[in-house]
Amino acid sequence: ACGASNEDSGSDSGSGGGSDSAAELSGSLVGAGASSQQSAMEAWQAGFEGEYPDVQFSYAPEGSGAGREQFINGSADFAGSDAALDEEELTAASERCAGGEVFELPNYISPIAVAFNLEGVDELNLTPATIANIFNGTITTWNDPAIAADNADATLPATAITPVHRADDSGTTENFTDYLHQAAADVWTAEPDGVWPLEGGESAQGTSGVIEVVTNTVGAITYADASRAGDLGVANVAVGSDFVAPSPEAAAAVVENSPAVEGRGEYDFAIEVNRLTEGTGEYPVVLVSYHIGCVEYDDQEKADNVKAFMNYVISEDGQATAAENAGNAQISDTLREQAQGAVDAITAAG
Amino acid sequence: MTATKAPTEPPAQQRTVRRPGDRIFSGAAKGSGIFILLVLAGVAAFLISEALPALTAPSDEIPGGEGLAGYVGPLILGTLLGAVIALIVATPLAVAIALYITYYAPRRIAAPMGYVIDLLAAIPSVVYGFWGLAVLAPELVPFHTWLADTLGFIPFFAGPASTSGRTMLTVGIVLAVMILPIISAISREVFSQAPALHREAALALGATRWEMIKMAVLPYGKSGIIAGAMLGLGRALGETMAVAIILSGGAGATVNLISNSNPSTIASNIALSFPEATGIDVNTLIASGLALFLITLAVNMLARWVVNRRADFSGAN
Amino acid sequence: MSTETPLAPAGAHRADTDGPVRTQRRLPRFAASGLFLGGLVVGGLLSALTGFSLVLAVVYGVVLGTLAVYLVSRSIEGRRKATDRLVTSLVTTAFLIAMVPLLSLVYTVLDNGLPRLDGAFFTNSMYRVVGEGGGAYHAILGTVIITALATIISVPIGLLTAIYLVEYGTGRLKKAITFFVDVMTGIPSIVAGLFSFALFTLVFGNSVRLGVMGAVALSVLMIPVVVRSCEEVLKLVPNELREASYALGIPKWRTVVKVVLPTAIAGLGTGITLSVARVVGETAPLLVTVGLITGTNLNPFDGRMATLPVFAYFQLTQPGTATQAFIDRAWTAALVLIILVMALNVVARLISRFFAPKTGR
Amino acid sequence: MAKRIEVSDLNIYYGNFLAVEGVNVSIEPRSITALIGPSGCGKSTFLRSLNRMHEVLPGARVEGKVVMDGQDLYGADVDPVDVRRSIGMVFQRPNPFPTMSIYDNVIAGNRLNSKRMRKAETDELVERSLRGANLWNEVKDRLDRPGSGLSGGQQQRLCIARAIAVEPDVLLMDEPCSALDPISTLAIEDLMTELKERFTIVIVTHNMQQAARVSESTGFFNLNGVGQPGRLIEFNPTEKIFSNPDEKATEDYISGRFG
Amino acid sequence: MAKRIEVSDLNIYYGNFLAVEGVNVSIEPRSITALIGPSGCGKSTFLRSLNRMHEVLPGARVEGKVVMDGQDLYGADVDPVDVRRSIGMVFQRPNPFPTMSIYDNVIAGNRLNSKRMRKAETDELVERSLRGANLWNEVKDRLDRPGSGLSGGQQQRLCIARAIAVEPDVLLMDEPCSALDPISTLAIEDLMTELKERFTIVIVTHNMQQAARVSESTGFFNLNGVGQPGRLIEFNPTEKIFSNPDEKATEDYISGRFG
Ligand SMILES: Nc1ncnc2c1ncn2[C@@H]1O[C@H](COP(=O)(O)OP(=O)(O)OP(=O)(O)O)[C@@H](O)[C@H]1O
Ligand SMILES: Nc1ncnc2c1ncn2[C@@H]1O[C@H](COP(=O)(O)OP(=O)(O)OP(=O)(O)O)[C@@H](O)[C@H]1O
Ligand SMILES: [Mg+2]
Ligand SMILES: [Mg+2]
Ligand SMILES: O=P([O-])([O-])[O-]
């Protein structure tokens, strides 16, 4: 009687899209972690709740670190994380999973755009070194020869460059600095880190924060999830001899061709993104966000719920809805097959 | 004359018979007070126990690699800068507003005016954050440039002026707006209670309205103003979301208020870093929270000292 | 003084003349406003010289206008009158200055919040909503429940403590409580949230996220505000009334309940409203204790809940590709939050008007 | 139910300041006792110690005995609330409860002690008390209006009505007429004369005519100098005080007769 | 520089309530004028209208003229602040500024007018005013203590000291002695007699002996009933009022002669 009007009707129509097993699932499913995949998660959640209306689903986008921690200490059933578990975490996670294995599925892939606000300029070609020099403050005006060299057609004003970075600890920053660290090693010496490694400069909270600042500040430039760049200008990044624009396809392509991390479990598909790729149509500034969970849960209900959710996430339907809402790249069939194996393996102990 | 007697004679109150109702009620009142102390002790215990690992950790394990002082120092500076700007801007404004509403505004519009100002307190800090980011900061960019050009010789305005306006100065102003209703509501309350007896005494001596206020209203309301300012300062020191959203922080210690590199504040830094923090990072953040706690303690001691200095002359009774 | 001097002719007085009521020169009725306007106009022109900007025009104008009034009044009416006019002008200006951010905020919130202020916003939750549509039904109820719970915890404790401080407190304990309540006002909201989180984790273990945790966190923030504002108000109740009551053979506790509290009720109402307003928009502590869900959960003792500030925060900071829909929802949530507090204010005001001391004089 | 009050060796303190010293006096039941003396000599302080209102002030305390009909009011087992209920008080400054109507002010003493009374009974009590205070005619049409809307004199009479409504044994009055006009004063004086048939009344007054007019006994307080404690210099039948006082100081004070 | 005050057709309102109606009177310079009458008849209200303190209350206003030495105090070009500076006032309830020391209370009014006064000058002024109010000896050792620490009577004398310190032309006193003991009252009455050599004094009093003792002229206010406006029934030399009043009402009021 006290429910929202959409919730009552939700459970009615929900059975329409669901399978026969839908009615069997109940209880709760708690996820926590990366905020980067929040938009996609919304779509997955909606779809999942449509199929399994009796499952109490929640996902707290409190950050990857928080997600991993909550997964490890048991307050979350699965984590969303922009980074794979490190060794230490892996041990702890395995303990949490009754000594069993952990799955890590790269289910959310999204290109990071280098976005800027410059009147009359919608597109720029930038090399990794130029990007690094802009963000470390070496290049201070837009008409700098280093930029002009790659952009013969553009009319570059003498406007000062205001580089804007994330103020919070973020997976986007980690992936972006990892890219700079690898692709522009001689200019960018700082280690990859979720916290912006340089002192000073303009900073803002969250993806929407940096976008907001750049939108309001002429001459500003930042890095952000490509789907959120909106009206801002977006740079093409040098890959080999080409300049590649950020696109879901280009992002998915680079992930598919990246090597797996060595020495992980059977269902642990942590990858090492190939930032130095020279492949055509591959965009190396990409963020990969994982879903992390146990292969074996203590509790049958949990196992069923996680399994059902992951099934939906990697399904074509799930990937398509997410892409529509979040603008991310859909996983390739290869990745899906890989993931399906893991999802099928999820069971309850005993 | 009583010096010899007083110690042997127990105070009258101790012999006093008290009825059950009184005992229960005063017990409940006292219990509540003690409960508050316990809560505070709980918070302090929580802060100290969680901060301890960071306090004892070697300095290269603390984020930034320069030790706890190196990490927390700039944050303390940022916190104080923002809060002090807020207090300096807000207190005179709030007192003026309270005076305007109680003694200047036409009576019919005074009450709605007070109400409208109270509304400012109702706006959640997230909204302040986005207003500050989207509306105020861009508006203040020219002001920043002007400050850098004309007052650049003062270290506070050394510049270079921020191009986005998301500076400590802007944060201070937003915080001022946030604490304005707190200070003005309490000031208003005490101003309006300034006894007519004393106001009329002043007027009858031929005081103008302002002189009447100086003689009979402000002294009476002083402790109220200070109480309000302290509440406001508490809020400004601890404000989290608005600062996190507006401030372009993360720089080291600088008193430059108008550049795009600003020290962060303790509270906003906790909010920004906590979700992704693990291990010693968490302890470090909580240690910074402990520092904030100690600052509040110091500020309050100072305020109390100021208020008590002339307690004999306070308006009460 | 012993000789009766004839009235000084108009304008011939000196500021320090002793004597009868001086028919001293006064500025005509509208002269002050006229001068001020004049200053505004000159200020506008001045700013036009340096490239017109509205802000500069107003700044120059106000400064010049105030100066004009002060100087003219000073030369004609004397120092004291001029000071009085100066203060009047300053106080009024301060008030108007304070209105600027208020209007800007209100305009911003209305401008951005009105588009989604529709029926669906109040009847729908975000359950299974992707992209556009949805509402904040769940968050509105969540905020109401958690804030009400925090109020139920804070007001009795805070009010009783204020009563203790004003009516009973003596010696060290009173000093300690007064002091530490002030300290408590400085607890940053995020720390309050973490404290509540740690407390419940201690009792219930790790995974717990409850509405009541948020209420406890908010109470930590709210109690000192309640204590301080109630204390100030109770102190203002004249001792005469307490004595009158004692002299009727009324026990102290009844005196407090039946005489002191009713006399102060208007102020208490304002104080409590202020304290509710102080916490109702808190985001950070709810973020770590209550979290956010898309569906409706009305039980603060079971699981996560949605609240308006957190809802607004996530809508603003984590929008999907249909960005505008998220931003609209966020601002509307903020607008609803403000409306909620306004409604609260109105209720408090009605209550206090109903109970307030009736002063016929 | 008038009561005799015996005061012996009473010292009254404000913190460490001895305000009144060594009072010994016996106040007769069914009589009016007047206390006179210069300002600051401790009349109010002494009066307030009789119903233990004194100890309401922080740090205030007394030494000595106040015995009413054999019971020491400051005894260990005596509740000050009960003392005050049977020894009522009217103050120098009128202090009606601002939150209450005139009607509620009058019955405050009864109602706040949560005595249940039928409507008719309270109506009757209110009318009787207000008539007693000579206020009935002025307020009978606005009993539901706030008491603070009255003029000073009216407010004081309201306070008197409120005090007599609880029907105490003893009534203490601290300059109750200093804010009253002659007609009201006369009414109050008549009322006192009427009330003393049943009650013991102690009144502080600066008005020596009033003391002479209404009281049977008069006490003269004085103090030697600022910072010195006040003392009861003389306590005698009013007639004697005003015609042939024992003490020189009393005579000096009275003979500057006016007021 | 005492001043003559001519009041013509003065109606005084509180909002829509006509409190005092149709007062016509001429108050002589260098004299003491007493106003008597029952409580609530508008004495205070009338008195407050003479120095425009009345209009301080919200909604309060007057109709008619109050002319002091040819100048209409309610004229369009007259600043009420100036009116109050030259027509001082002492209130019924003592109201020293609680945040100021005794010393500062006395010179509060003077501080307003002249920013700079030499220390010796103010010291002299403070002593003179406090002596005038018969308070000097009691407070001379604690001039730097808050005025609120004094007893009621002392506080009132402090207020009188404060009012006379600014040396106004006219002094309005609203029952200034109702909180004073006889010695202080005597001192104040003496002071008034002294001050009237230079000042015009108007005093509201319930004490008819006081009126008879100190005043040259007496005005009798009365009202027909509650809710009716008060009126000035009779204004005559004090001797005449107290021996052979023109009006029956005055005689009735006076003949209930007492204190
Ligand atoms: N609350 C108080 N704290 C400290 N001292 C006080 C207090 N009240 C009165 N006194 C002091 O006690 C002494 C007696 O005061 P009290 O008010 O009893 O005098 P009084 O005879 O009633 O004077 P008055 O006629 O002016 O009312 C005075 O010296 C006064 O200053
Ligand atoms: N502030 C006020 N608002 C409305 N009515 C008032 C106000 N003050 C006084 N009155 C009314 O005006 C009338 C005259 O009151 P005023 O105080 O002048 O009488 P008074 O003669 O001074 O009486 P008292 O001798 O008791 O002081 C009374 O009916 C009173 O109720
Ligand atoms: Mg007294
Ligand atoms: Mg009066
Ligand atoms: O997904 P983020 O960690 O970059 O917010």
PDB file of C-alpha atoms in Angstrom, chain D residues 72-218:
ATOM      1  CA  ASP D  72      10.996  24.044  61.464  1.00  0.00           C
ATOM      2  CA  LEU D  73      10.515  25.142  57.868  1.00  0.00           C
ATOM      3  CA  TYR D  74      14.178  24.509  57.245  1.00  0.00           C
ATOM      4  CA  GLY D  75      14.025  21.057  58.807  1.00  0.00           C
ATOM      5  CA  ALA D  76      15.683  18.212  57.005  1.00  0.00           C
ATOM      6  CA  ASP D  77      12.433  16.538  56.075  1.00  0.00           C
ATOM      7  CA  VAL D  78      10.568  19.607  54.912  1.00  0.00           C
ATOM      8  CA  ASP D  79       9.898  20.079  51.235  1.00  0.00           C
ATOM      9  CA  PRO D  80      10.306  23.734  50.241  1.00  0.00           C
ATOM     10  CA  VAL D  81       7.516  23.267  47.717  1.00  0.00           C
ATOM     11  CA  ASP D  82       5.084  22.487  50.497  1.00  0.00           C
ATOM     12  CA  VAL D  83       6.337  25.463  52.444  1.00  0.00           C
ATOM     13  CA  ARG D  84       5.634  27.744  49.529  1.00  0.00           C
ATOM     14  CA  ARG D  85       2.255  26.255  48.966  1.00  0.00           C
ATOM     15  CA  SER D  86       1.156  27.231  52.433  1.00  0.00           C
ATOM     16  CA  ILE D  87       3.065  30.502  52.475  1.00  0.00           C
ATOM     17  CA  GLY D  88       2.123  32.485  49.395  1.00  0.00           C
ATOM     18  CA  MET D  89       3.900  35.497  47.998  1.00  0.00           C
ATOM     19  CA  VAL D  90       3.234  38.642  46.005  1.00  0.00           C
ATOM     20  CA  PHE D  91       6.209  40.396  44.456  1.00  0.00           C
ATOM     21  CA  GLN D  92       7.298  43.966  44.031  1.00  0.00           C
ATOM     22  CA  ARG D  93       7.085  43.800  40.264  1.00  0.00           C
ATOM     23  CA  PRO D  94       3.937  42.339  38.797  1.00  0.00           C
ATOM     24  CA  ASN D  95       4.751  39.070  37.053  1.00  0.00           C
ATOM     25  CA  PRO D  96       1.707  37.436  35.478  1.00  0.00           C
ATOM     26  CA  PHE D  97       2.470  34.411  33.288  1.00  0.00           C
ATOM     27  CA  PRO D  98       2.616  35.774  29.762  1.00  0.00           C
ATOM     28  CA  THR D  99       1.483  32.553  28.140  1.00  0.00           C
ATOM     29  CA  MET D 100      -1.698  32.366  30.112  1.00  0.00           C
ATOM     30  CA  SER D 101      -4.978  34.144  29.942  1.00  0.00           C
ATOM     31  CA  ILE D 102      -6.192  36.169  32.894  1.00  0.00           C
ATOM     32  CA  TYR D 103      -8.394  33.266  33.877  1.00  0.00           C
ATOM     33  CA  ASP D 104      -5.558  30.764  33.719  1.00  0.00           C
ATOM     34  CA  ASN D 105      -3.259  33.066  35.620  1.00  0.00           C
ATOM     35  CA  VAL D 106      -5.643  33.163  38.521  1.00  0.00           C
ATOM     36  CA  ILE D 107      -5.967  29.409  38.772  1.00  0.00           C
ATOM     37  CA  ALA D 108      -2.346  28.727  37.842  1.00  0.00           C
ATOM     38  CA  GLY D 109      -1.453  27.702  41.379  1.00  0.00           C
ATOM     39  CA  ASN D 110      -4.176  25.108  41.408  1.00  0.00           C
ATOM     40  CA  ARG D 111      -3.931  23.939  37.870  1.00  0.00           C
ATOM     41  CA  LEU D 112      -0.176  23.658  37.634  1.00  0.00           C
ATOM     42  CA  ASN D 113      -0.300  21.458  40.675  1.00  0.00           C
ATOM     43  CA  SER D 114      -2.704  19.405  38.619  1.00  0.00           C
ATOM     44  CA  LYS D 115      -5.531  19.687  41.019  1.00  0.00           C
ATOM     45  CA  ARG D 116      -8.646  18.608  39.237  1.00  0.00           C
ATOM     46  CA  MET D 117     -11.489  21.040  39.568  1.00  0.00           C
ATOM     47  CA  ARG D 118     -14.844  21.227  37.988  1.00  0.00           C
ATOM     48  CA  LYS D 119     -15.478  24.122  35.631  1.00  0.00           C
ATOM     49  CA  ALA D 120     -18.057  25.687  37.869  1.00  0.00           C
ATOM     50  CA  GLU D 121     -15.708  25.455  40.779  1.00  0.00           C
ATOM     51  CA  THR D 122     -12.845  27.166  38.966  1.00  0.00           C
ATOM     52  CA  ASP D 123     -15.196  29.814  37.601  1.00  0.00           C
ATOM     53  CA  GLU D 124     -16.260  30.544  41.088  1.00  0.00           C
ATOM     54  CA  LEU D 125     -12.690  30.573  42.369  1.00  0.00           C
ATOM     55  CA  VAL D 126     -11.569  32.925  39.620  1.00  0.00           C
ATOM     56  CA  GLU D 127     -14.383  35.344  40.298  1.00  0.00           C
ATOM     57  CA  ARG D 128     -13.860  35.246  44.040  1.00  0.00           C
ATOM     58  CA  SER D 129     -10.123  35.809  43.751  1.00  0.00           C
ATOM     59  CA  LEU D 130     -10.444  38.583  41.198  1.00  0.00           C
ATOM     60  CA  ARG D 131     -13.082  40.303  43.260  1.00  0.00           C
ATOM     61  CA  GLY D 132     -10.817  39.980  46.245  1.00  0.00           C
ATOM     62  CA  ALA D 133      -8.121  41.741  44.301  1.00  0.00           C
ATOM     63  CA  ASN D 134     -10.586  44.395  43.144  1.00  0.00           C
ATOM     64  CA  LEU D 135      -9.986  43.488  39.514  1.00  0.00           C
ATOM     65  CA  TRP D 136     -13.143  41.632  38.619  1.00  0.00           C
ATOM     66  CA  ASN D 137     -15.032  44.492  37.080  1.00  0.00           C
ATOM     67  CA  GLU D 138     -12.167  45.562  34.895  1.00  0.00           C
ATOM     68  CA  VAL D 139     -11.423  42.148  33.428  1.00  0.00           C
ATOM     69  CA  LYS D 140     -14.594  40.123  33.660  1.00  0.00           C
ATOM     70  CA  ASP D 141     -15.233  40.619  29.949  1.00  0.00           C
ATOM     71  CA  ARG D 142     -11.789  39.555  28.884  1.00  0.00           C
ATOM     72  CA  LEU D 143     -10.865  36.675  31.106  1.00  0.00           C
ATOM     73  CA  ASP D 144      -9.487  34.837  28.106  1.00  0.00           C
ATOM     74  CA  ARG D 145      -7.178  37.653  27.092  1.00  0.00           C
ATOM     75  CA  PRO D 146      -3.501  37.501  28.070  1.00  0.00           C
ATOM     76  CA  GLY D 147      -2.670  38.887  31.482  1.00  0.00           C
ATOM     77  CA  SER D 148       0.245  40.830  30.104  1.00  0.00           C
ATOM     78  CA  GLY D 149      -2.123  43.124  28.236  1.00  0.00           C
ATOM     79  CA  LEU D 150      -3.131  44.833  31.445  1.00  0.00           C
ATOM     80  CA  SER D 151      -1.644  48.008  32.865  1.00  0.00           C
ATOM     81  CA  GLY D 152       0.944  47.709  35.607  1.00  0.00           C
ATOM     82  CA  GLY D 153      -1.547  48.206  38.367  1.00  0.00           C
ATOM     83  CA  GLN D 154      -3.966  45.755  36.875  1.00  0.00           C
ATOM     84  CA  GLN D 155      -1.189  43.207  36.501  1.00  0.00           C
ATOM     85  CA  GLN D 156      -0.248  43.525  40.144  1.00  0.00           C
ATOM     86  CA  ARG D 157      -3.800  42.992  41.229  1.00  0.00           C
ATOM     87  CA  LEU D 158      -3.907  39.955  38.987  1.00  0.00           C
ATOM     88  CA  CYS D 159      -0.868  38.611  40.814  1.00  0.00           C
ATOM     89  CA  ILE D 160      -2.558  39.177  44.130  1.00  0.00           C
ATOM     90  CA  ALA D 161      -5.609  37.356  42.867  1.00  0.00           C
ATOM     91  CA  ARG D 162      -3.365  34.511  41.774  1.00  0.00           C
ATOM     92  CA  ALA D 163      -1.685  34.307  45.168  1.00  0.00           C
ATOM     93  CA  ILE D 164      -4.885  34.271  47.184  1.00  0.00           C
ATOM     94  CA  ALA D 165      -6.488  31.754  44.851  1.00  0.00           C
ATOM     95  CA  VAL D 166      -4.377  28.961  46.339  1.00  0.00           C
ATOM     96  CA  GLU D 167      -5.636  29.945  49.803  1.00  0.00           C
ATOM     97  CA  PRO D 168      -2.360  29.876  51.654  1.00  0.00           C
ATOM     98  CA  ASP D 169      -1.976  30.070  55.434  1.00  0.00           C
ATOM     99  CA  VAL D 170       0.406  32.939  55.262  1.00  0.00           C
ATOM    100  CA  LEU D 171       0.682  35.650  52.640  1.00  0.00           C
ATOM    101  CA  LEU D 172       3.970  37.475  52.104  1.00  0.00           C
ATOM    102  CA  MET D 173       3.785  40.723  50.162  1.00  0.00           C
ATOM    103  CA  ASP D 174       6.801  42.641  48.971  1.00  0.00           C
ATOM    104  CA  GLU D 175       5.678  46.213  48.381  1.00  0.00           C
ATOM    105  CA  PRO D 176       2.560  44.961  46.675  1.00  0.00           C
ATOM    106  CA  CYS D 177       1.059  48.397  46.294  1.00  0.00           C
ATOM    107  CA  SER D 178       4.033  50.293  44.983  1.00  0.00           C
ATOM    108  CA  ALA D 179       2.621  50.010  41.480  1.00  0.00           C
ATOM    109  CA  LEU D 180      -0.999  50.537  42.440  1.00  0.00           C
ATOM    110  CA  ASP D 181      -3.264  53.542  42.350  1.00  0.00           C
ATOM    111  CA  PRO D 182      -4.983  54.673  45.534  1.00  0.00           C
ATOM    112  CA  ILE D 183      -8.287  53.005  44.774  1.00  0.00           C
ATOM    113  CA  SER D 184      -6.658  49.668  44.191  1.00  0.00           C
ATOM    114  CA  THR D 185      -4.415  50.204  47.167  1.00  0.00           C
ATOM    115  CA  LEU D 186      -7.428  50.850  49.333  1.00  0.00           C
ATOM    116  CA  ALA D 187      -9.088  47.741  48.010  1.00  0.00           C
ATOM    117  CA  ILE D 188      -6.003  45.690  48.726  1.00  0.00           C
ATOM    118  CA  GLU D 189      -5.726  47.123  52.185  1.00  0.00           C
ATOM    119  CA  ASP D 190      -9.365  46.317  52.851  1.00  0.00           C
ATOM    120  CA  LEU D 191      -8.735  42.884  51.490  1.00  0.00           C
ATOM    121  CA  MET D 192      -5.776  42.405  53.789  1.00  0.00           C
ATOM    122  CA  THR D 193      -7.847  43.425  56.744  1.00  0.00           C
ATOM    123  CA  GLU D 194     -10.431  40.935  55.644  1.00  0.00           C
ATOM    124  CA  LEU D 195      -7.914  38.184  54.986  1.00  0.00           C
ATOM    125  CA  LYS D 196      -6.180  38.531  58.286  1.00  0.00           C
ATOM    126  CA  GLU D 197      -9.238  37.060  59.929  1.00  0.00           C
ATOM    127  CA  ARG D 198      -8.021  33.799  58.464  1.00  0.00           C
ATOM    128  CA  PHE D 199      -4.468  34.321  57.360  1.00  0.00           C
ATOM    129  CA  THR D 200      -1.168  35.575  58.652  1.00  0.00           C
ATOM    130  CA  ILE D 201       0.055  38.429  56.524  1.00  0.00           C
ATOM    131  CA  VAL D 202       3.538  39.896  56.314  1.00  0.00           C
ATOM    132  CA  ILE D 203       4.003  42.967  54.171  1.00  0.00           C
ATOM    133  CA  VAL D 204       7.052  44.945  53.183  1.00  0.00           C
ATOM    134  CA  THR D 205       6.201  48.566  52.541  1.00  0.00           C
ATOM    135  CA  HIS D 206       7.898  51.880  52.110  1.00  0.00           C
ATOM    136  CA  ASN D 207       4.673  53.589  52.879  1.00  0.00           C
ATOM    137  CA  MET D 208       4.596  54.252  56.583  1.00  0.00           C
ATOM    138  CA  GLN D 209       0.998  55.371  56.501  1.00  0.00           C
ATOM    139  CA  GLN D 210       0.148  52.058  55.011  1.00  0.00           C
ATOM    140  CA  ALA D 211       2.059  50.265  57.732  1.00  0.00           C
ATOM    141  CA  ALA D 212       0.360  52.352  60.363  1.00  0.00           C
ATOM    142  CA  ARG D 213      -3.046  51.855  58.792  1.00  0.00           C
ATOM    143  CA  VAL D 214      -3.112  48.110  58.304  1.00  0.00           C
ATOM    144  CA  SER D 215      -0.638  46.388  60.568  1.00  0.00           C
ATOM    145  CA  GLU D 216      -0.777  45.203  64.121  1.00  0.00           C
ATOM    146  CA  SER D 217       2.974  44.806  64.460  1.00  0.00           C
ATOM    147  CA  THR D 218       5.798  46.532  62.690  1.00  0.00           C
TER     148      THR D 218
END
